[in-house]
Amino acid sequence: GTNVYKIQNNSDLSFTINLINRKFFDPKDWLMQEYIEGNPVSCTIISNGIESEVISVNRQIVGDKYLNAPKEFMYCGNVVPANIFAEEKKLIVDISLKLSTELGLKGINGFDFVLKDHYPYLMEINPRIPGSIRASEEAMSTNLLDLHVKSFTDKGWEFVKNTLKDAKIENFTTKMIFFAPKEIDKNLINKINDLEYVHDKSEPIKNINKNEPVCTILFQAKSFSDSYLGSLKIVDKIKKIIK
């Protein structure tokens, strides 16, 4: 979400081009797509180039001001699994599996959607391991990076299918990325790192600049709301440390 801009009129377009730097702006380097307001959702798929299997359907957290997201479309985390209707999930899964097979994708890849009026609009395909994998691993108690590696051999692919067949998502896991609202003194970093549920910890060797990611929070619970609110409570603890 770093180089994504919302354009509502011609003046917005001119302002954004100037912001990017008109001198070096090349239209061929940019894509324009319709802005669709709705709930951001993603689907994580694993493939061997011929067959594809679903890992999880996830609720995306994008541009969250409470997490101090520096940009409107900045990825801030996700909740696994997404708390959506079965019909919505089926359509998202069907589209993702179809495209993954048609494109001959291999390994773990991500499909981003916006859910509006119960219909998923495909935004983009990420031909790489998506950021949601960490929460998926937690929710499934499965080493997905190991499955990614194994998916590239015939024997390994059978292991992947059997593992996913047996895997069950019985809890909700929320991942949140907390961004620095201001410069954070390096002497406070260890206090943040010592908090429970904090991961991807910053090294306390220098100050953290404003807008830089500070850490990741991973919180698991039996319900969507308990998982999400549990993560927010850790965010509140971080805010108290740095106030």
C-alpha positions as a Markdown table, in Angstrom:
| # | Residue | x | y | z |
|---|---|---|---|---|
| 1 | Gly | 0.0 | 0.0 | 0.0 |
| 2 | Thr | 3.0 | 2.3 | -0.1 |
| 3 | Asn | 2.6 | 3.5 | -3.7 |
| 4 | Val | -1.2 | 3.4 | -3.8 |
| 5 | Tyr | -3.1 | 6.7 | -4.1 |
| 6 | Lys | -6.8 | 7.5 | -4.0 |
| 7 | Ile | -7.7 | 9.9 | -6.9 |
| 8 | Gln | -11.2 | 11.5 | -6.7 |
| 9 | Asn | -10.8 | 14.3 | -9.3 |
| 10 | Asn | -8.4 | 15.9 | -11.8 |
| 11 | Ser | -6.8 | 18.2 | -9.1 |
| 12 | Asp | -6.1 | 15.1 | -7.0 |
| 13 | Leu | -4.4 | 13.5 | -10.0 |
| 14 | Ser | -2.2 | 16.6 | -10.6 |
| 15 | Phe | -1.3 | 16.9 | -6.9 |
| 16 | Thr | -0.4 | 13.2 | -6.7 |
| 17 | Ile | 1.8 | 13.4 | -9.8 |
| 18 | Asn | 3.6 | 16.4 | -8.3 |
| 19 | Leu | 4.0 | 14.6 | -5.0 |
| 20 | Ile | 5.6 | 11.6 | -6.7 |
| 21 | Asn | 7.8 | 14.0 | -8.7 |
| 22 | Arg | 6.6 | 15.0 | -12.1 |
| 23 | Lys | 10.1 | 15.0 | -13.5 |
| 24 | Phe | 10.5 | 11.3 | -13.0 |
| 25 | Phe | 6.8 | 10.3 | -13.5 |
| 26 | Asp | 6.3 | 7.8 | -16.2 |
| 27 | Pro | 2.7 | 6.8 | -16.9 |
| 28 | Lys | 3.8 | 3.4 | -18.1 |
| 29 | Asp | 5.0 | 2.6 | -14.5 |
| 30 | Trp | 1.5 | 3.1 | -13.0 |
| 31 | Leu | -1.9 | 1.4 | -13.2 |
| 32 | Met | -5.3 | 2.9 | -12.6 |
| 33 | Gln | -8.2 | 0.9 | -11.2 |
| 34 | Glu | -11.7 | 1.7 | -10.0 |
| 35 | Tyr | -11.9 | 2.4 | -6.3 |
| 36 | Ile | -14.4 | 0.1 | -4.6 |
| 37 | Glu | -15.4 | 0.8 | -1.1 |
| 38 | Gly | -15.9 | -2.3 | 1.0 |
| 39 | Asn | -14.3 | -4.8 | 3.4 |
| 40 | Pro | -10.7 | -5.9 | 2.4 |
| 41 | Val | -10.4 | -9.7 | 2.3 |
| 42 | Ser | -7.7 | -12.0 | 1.0 |
| 43 | Cys | -7.3 | -15.7 | 0.1 |
| 44 | Thr | -4.1 | -17.7 | 0.6 |
| 45 | Ile | -3.6 | -20.5 | -1.9 |
| 46 | Ile | -0.9 | -23.1 | -2.3 |
| 47 | Ser | -0.2 | -24.7 | -5.7 |
| 48 | Asn | 2.1 | -27.0 | -7.6 |
| 49 | Gly | 1.5 | -25.5 | -11.0 |
| 50 | Ile | -1.3 | -27.9 | -11.8 |
| 51 | Glu | -3.4 | -28.3 | -8.7 |
| 52 | Ser | -4.3 | -25.7 | -6.0 |
| 53 | Glu | -5.4 | -26.0 | -2.4 |
| 54 | Val | -6.9 | -23.3 | -0.1 |
| 55 | Ile | -5.0 | -22.4 | 3.1 |
| 56 | Ser | -7.2 | -19.7 | 4.5 |
| 57 | Val | -9.6 | -16.8 | 3.8 |
| 58 | Asn | -8.5 | -13.7 | 5.7 |
| 59 | Arg | -9.9 | -10.4 | 6.8 |
| 60 | Gln | -7.4 | -7.7 | 5.9 |
| 61 | Ile | -6.6 | -4.7 | 8.1 |
| 62 | Val | -5.7 | -1.8 | 5.9 |
| 63 | Gly | -4.8 | 1.8 | 6.6 |
| 64 | Asp | -5.8 | 1.6 | 10.3 |
| 65 | Lys | -5.4 | 4.9 | 12.0 |
| 66 | Tyr | -5.3 | 3.4 | 15.4 |
| 67 | Leu | -2.2 | 1.5 | 14.3 |
| 68 | Asn | -0.8 | 4.7 | 12.9 |
| 69 | Ala | -0.7 | 3.5 | 9.3 |
| 70 | Pro | 1.3 | 6.0 | 7.4 |
| 71 | Lys | -0.7 | 5.6 | 4.2 |
| 72 | Glu | -4.4 | 5.0 | 3.5 |
| 73 | Phe | -3.9 | 1.7 | 1.8 |
| 74 | Met | -1.0 | 0.4 | 4.0 |
| 75 | Tyr | -1.2 | -3.2 | 5.0 |
| 76 | Cys | -1.6 | -3.3 | 8.8 |
| 77 | Gly | -2.4 | -7.0 | 9.4 |
| 78 | Asn | -5.2 | -9.5 | 9.2 |
| 79 | Val | -7.6 | -11.8 | 11.0 |
| 80 | Val | -7.6 | -15.5 | 10.2 |
| 81 | Pro | -10.1 | -16.8 | 9.3 |
| 82 | Ala | -12.3 | -14.0 | 7.9 |
| 83 | Asn | -15.7 | -13.8 | 9.7 |
| 84 | Ile | -17.8 | -13.7 | 6.5 |
| 85 | Phe | -20.8 | -15.6 | 5.1 |
| 86 | Ala | -20.3 | -19.1 | 3.7 |
| 87 | Glu | -21.5 | -17.9 | 0.2 |
| 88 | Glu | -19.0 | -15.1 | 0.2 |
| 89 | Lys | -16.2 | -17.4 | 1.2 |
| 90 | Lys | -17.1 | -20.0 | -1.5 |
| 91 | Leu | -17.0 | -17.4 | -4.2 |
| 92 | Ile | -13.7 | -16.0 | -3.0 |
| 93 | Val | -12.3 | -19.6 | -2.9 |
| 94 | Asp | -13.6 | -20.5 | -6.3 |
| 95 | Ile | -12.2 | -17.4 | -8.0 |
| 96 | Ser | -8.8 | -17.9 | -6.3 |
| 97 | Leu | -8.5 | -21.6 | -7.1 |
| 98 | Lys | -9.5 | -21.0 | -10.7 |
| 99 | Leu | -7.0 | -18.2 | -11.3 |
| 100 | Ser | -4.2 | -20.0 | -9.5 |
| 101 | Thr | -4.6 | -23.1 | -11.7 |
| 102 | Glu | -5.1 | -21.1 | -14.9 |
| 103 | Leu | -2.0 | -19.0 | -14.2 |
| 104 | Gly | 0.0 | -22.1 | -13.3 |
| 105 | Leu | 1.1 | -20.5 | -10.0 |
| 106 | Lys | 3.5 | -22.5 | -7.7 |
| 107 | Gly | 4.0 | -22.4 | -3.9 |
| 108 | Ile | 2.0 | -20.1 | -1.7 |
| 109 | Asn | 0.4 | -17.0 | -3.2 |
| 110 | Gly | -2.2 | -14.4 | -2.1 |
| 111 | Phe | -5.3 | -13.0 | -3.8 |
| 112 | Asp | -6.7 | -9.7 | -2.5 |
| 113 | Phe | -10.4 | -8.8 | -2.8 |
| 114 | Val | -12.8 | -6.1 | -1.7 |
| 115 | Leu | -16.1 | -7.5 | -0.5 |
| 116 | Lys | -19.0 | -5.2 | -1.4 |
| 117 | Asp | -22.7 | -6.1 | -1.2 |
| 118 | His | -21.7 | -9.8 | -0.6 |
| 119 | Tyr | -19.7 | -9.8 | -3.9 |
| 120 | Pro | -15.9 | -10.1 | -4.0 |
| 121 | Tyr | -14.0 | -7.8 | -6.4 |
| 122 | Leu | -10.5 | -9.0 | -7.2 |
| 123 | Met | -8.0 | -6.3 | -6.6 |
| 124 | Glu | -4.7 | -8.0 | -7.2 |
| 125 | Ile | -2.8 | -11.3 | -7.2 |
| 126 | Asn | 0.4 | -11.4 | -5.1 |
| 127 | Pro | 2.8 | -14.0 | -6.7 |
| 128 | Arg | 4.6 | -14.4 | -3.4 |
| 129 | Ile | 4.1 | -15.5 | 0.2 |
| 130 | Pro | 1.7 | -13.0 | 1.6 |
| 131 | Gly | 1.9 | -11.2 | 5.0 |
| 132 | Ser | -1.1 | -13.1 | 6.3 |
| 133 | Ile | 0.8 | -16.4 | 6.4 |
| 134 | Arg | 2.0 | -15.8 | 10.0 |
| 135 | Ala | -1.5 | -15.5 | 11.3 |
| 136 | Ser | -2.6 | -18.5 | 9.2 |
| 137 | Glu | 0.2 | -20.6 | 10.7 |
| 138 | Glu | -0.9 | -19.6 | 14.2 |
| 139 | Ala | -4.6 | -20.4 | 13.6 |
| 140 | Met | -3.8 | -23.7 | 11.9 |
| 141 | Ser | -0.8 | -24.8 | 14.1 |
| 142 | Thr | 0.9 | -25.6 | 10.8 |
| 143 | Asn | 4.4 | -24.7 | 9.4 |
| 144 | Leu | 3.2 | -23.2 | 6.1 |
| 145 | Leu | 6.7 | -22.3 | 5.0 |
| 146 | Asp | 7.6 | -26.0 | 5.1 |
| 147 | Leu | 4.5 | -26.7 | 3.0 |
| 148 | His | 5.6 | -24.0 | 0.5 |
| 149 | Val | 9.0 | -25.7 | 0.0 |
| 150 | Lys | 7.5 | -29.2 | -0.2 |
| 151 | Ser | 4.9 | -28.1 | -2.8 |
| 152 | Phe | 7.6 | -28.0 | -5.5 |
| 153 | Thr | 8.0 | -31.8 | -5.7 |
| 154 | Asp | 5.5 | -34.6 | -6.5 |
| 155 | Lys | 6.1 | -36.4 | -3.2 |
| 156 | Gly | 6.0 | -33.1 | -1.3 |
| 157 | Trp | 2.7 | -32.1 | -2.9 |
| 158 | Glu | 1.0 | -35.2 | -1.6 |
| 159 | Phe | 2.2 | -34.3 | 1.9 |
| 160 | Val | 0.9 | -30.8 | 1.4 |
| 161 | Lys | -2.6 | -32.0 | 0.4 |
| 162 | Asn | -2.8 | -34.5 | 3.3 |
| 163 | Thr | -1.6 | -31.9 | 5.8 |
| 164 | Leu | -4.2 | -29.3 | 4.8 |
| 165 | Lys | -6.9 | -32.0 | 4.7 |
| 166 | Asp | -6.1 | -32.8 | 8.4 |
| 167 | Ala | -5.6 | -29.1 | 9.5 |
| 168 | Lys | -8.4 | -27.4 | 11.2 |
| 169 | Ile | -8.8 | -23.8 | 12.1 |
| 170 | Glu | -10.4 | -23.9 | 15.5 |
| 171 | Asn | -9.4 | -20.4 | 16.7 |
| 172 | Phe | -9.1 | -16.9 | 15.4 |
| 173 | Thr | -5.7 | -15.2 | 15.1 |
| 174 | Thr | -5.3 | -11.5 | 14.7 |
| 175 | Lys | -2.0 | -10.0 | 13.4 |
| 176 | Met | -1.5 | -6.3 | 13.8 |
| 177 | Ile | 1.5 | -4.2 | 12.7 |
| 178 | Phe | 2.0 | -1.2 | 15.0 |
| 179 | Phe | 3.6 | 1.9 | 13.3 |
| 180 | Ala | 5.5 | 4.6 | 15.2 |
| 181 | Pro | 3.2 | 7.7 | 15.7 |
| 182 | Lys | 6.4 | 9.7 | 16.4 |
| 183 | Glu | 10.1 | 9.1 | 17.0 |
| 184 | Ile | 10.4 | 6.4 | 19.7 |
| 185 | Asp | 13.4 | 6.5 | 22.0 |
| 186 | Lys | 15.5 | 3.3 | 21.8 |
| 187 | Asn | 15.4 | 3.0 | 25.6 |
| 188 | Leu | 11.7 | 2.2 | 25.4 |
| 189 | Ile | 12.1 | -0.6 | 22.8 |
| 190 | Asn | 12.9 | -3.3 | 25.3 |
| 191 | Lys | 9.8 | -2.4 | 27.3 |
| 192 | Ile | 7.7 | -3.0 | 24.1 |
| 193 | Asn | 9.6 | -6.2 | 23.3 |
| 194 | Asp | 8.9 | -7.6 | 26.7 |
| 195 | Leu | 5.1 | -7.4 | 26.2 |
| 196 | Glu | 3.3 | -10.7 | 25.7 |
| 197 | Tyr | 2.1 | -11.4 | 22.1 |
| 198 | Val | 4.7 | -9.1 | 20.6 |
| 199 | His | 6.7 | -10.4 | 17.6 |
| 200 | Asp | 9.0 | -9.1 | 14.9 |
| 201 | Lys | 10.7 | -7.0 | 17.6 |
| 202 | Ser | 12.8 | -3.9 | 16.8 |
| 203 | Glu | 16.4 | -4.0 | 17.9 |
| 204 | Pro | 17.1 | -1.5 | 20.7 |
| 205 | Ile | 20.1 | -0.1 | 18.9 |
| 206 | Lys | 18.6 | 3.1 | 17.5 |
| 207 | Asn | 15.5 | 5.3 | 17.8 |
| 208 | Ile | 12.5 | 4.2 | 15.7 |
| 209 | Asn | 11.5 | 7.0 | 13.2 |
| 210 | Lys | 7.9 | 8.1 | 12.8 |
| 211 | Asn | 5.9 | 5.9 | 10.4 |
| 212 | Glu | 8.3 | 3.0 | 10.7 |
| 213 | Pro | 6.9 | -0.4 | 11.9 |
| 214 | Val | 7.6 | -1.0 | 15.6 |
| 215 | Cys | 6.5 | -4.6 | 16.0 |
| 216 | Thr | 3.8 | -7.2 | 15.1 |
| 217 | Ile | 1.1 | -8.4 | 17.5 |
| 218 | Leu | -0.3 | -11.9 | 17.3 |
| 219 | Phe | -3.3 | -12.7 | 19.4 |
| 220 | Gln | -5.3 | -15.9 | 19.3 |
| 221 | Ala | -8.8 | -16.4 | 20.8 |
| 222 | Lys | -12.0 | -18.5 | 20.3 |
| 223 | Ser | -13.9 | -15.7 | 18.6 |
| 224 | Phe | -13.2 | -13.1 | 16.0 |
| 225 | Ser | -14.0 | -10.2 | 18.3 |
| 226 | Asp | -12.0 | -11.6 | 21.3 |
| 227 | Ser | -9.0 | -12.1 | 19.0 |
| 228 | Tyr | -9.3 | -8.6 | 17.5 |
| 229 | Leu | -10.0 | -6.8 | 20.8 |
| 230 | Gly | -7.2 | -8.8 | 22.5 |
| 231 | Ser | -4.7 | -7.4 | 19.9 |
| 232 | Leu | -6.0 | -3.9 | 20.5 |
| 233 | Lys | -5.3 | -4.2 | 24.2 |
| 234 | Ile | -1.7 | -4.9 | 23.4 |
| 235 | Val | -1.7 | -1.8 | 21.2 |
| 236 | Asp | -3.0 | 0.2 | 24.1 |
| 237 | Lys | -0.1 | -1.1 | 26.3 |
| 238 | Ile | 2.4 | 0.0 | 23.6 |
| 239 | Lys | 0.9 | 3.5 | 23.5 |
| 240 | Lys | 1.2 | 3.9 | 27.2 |
| 241 | Ile | 4.9 | 3.0 | 27.0 |
| 242 | Ile | 5.6 | 5.6 | 24.3 |
| 243 | Lys | 3.3 | 8.4 | 25.4 |
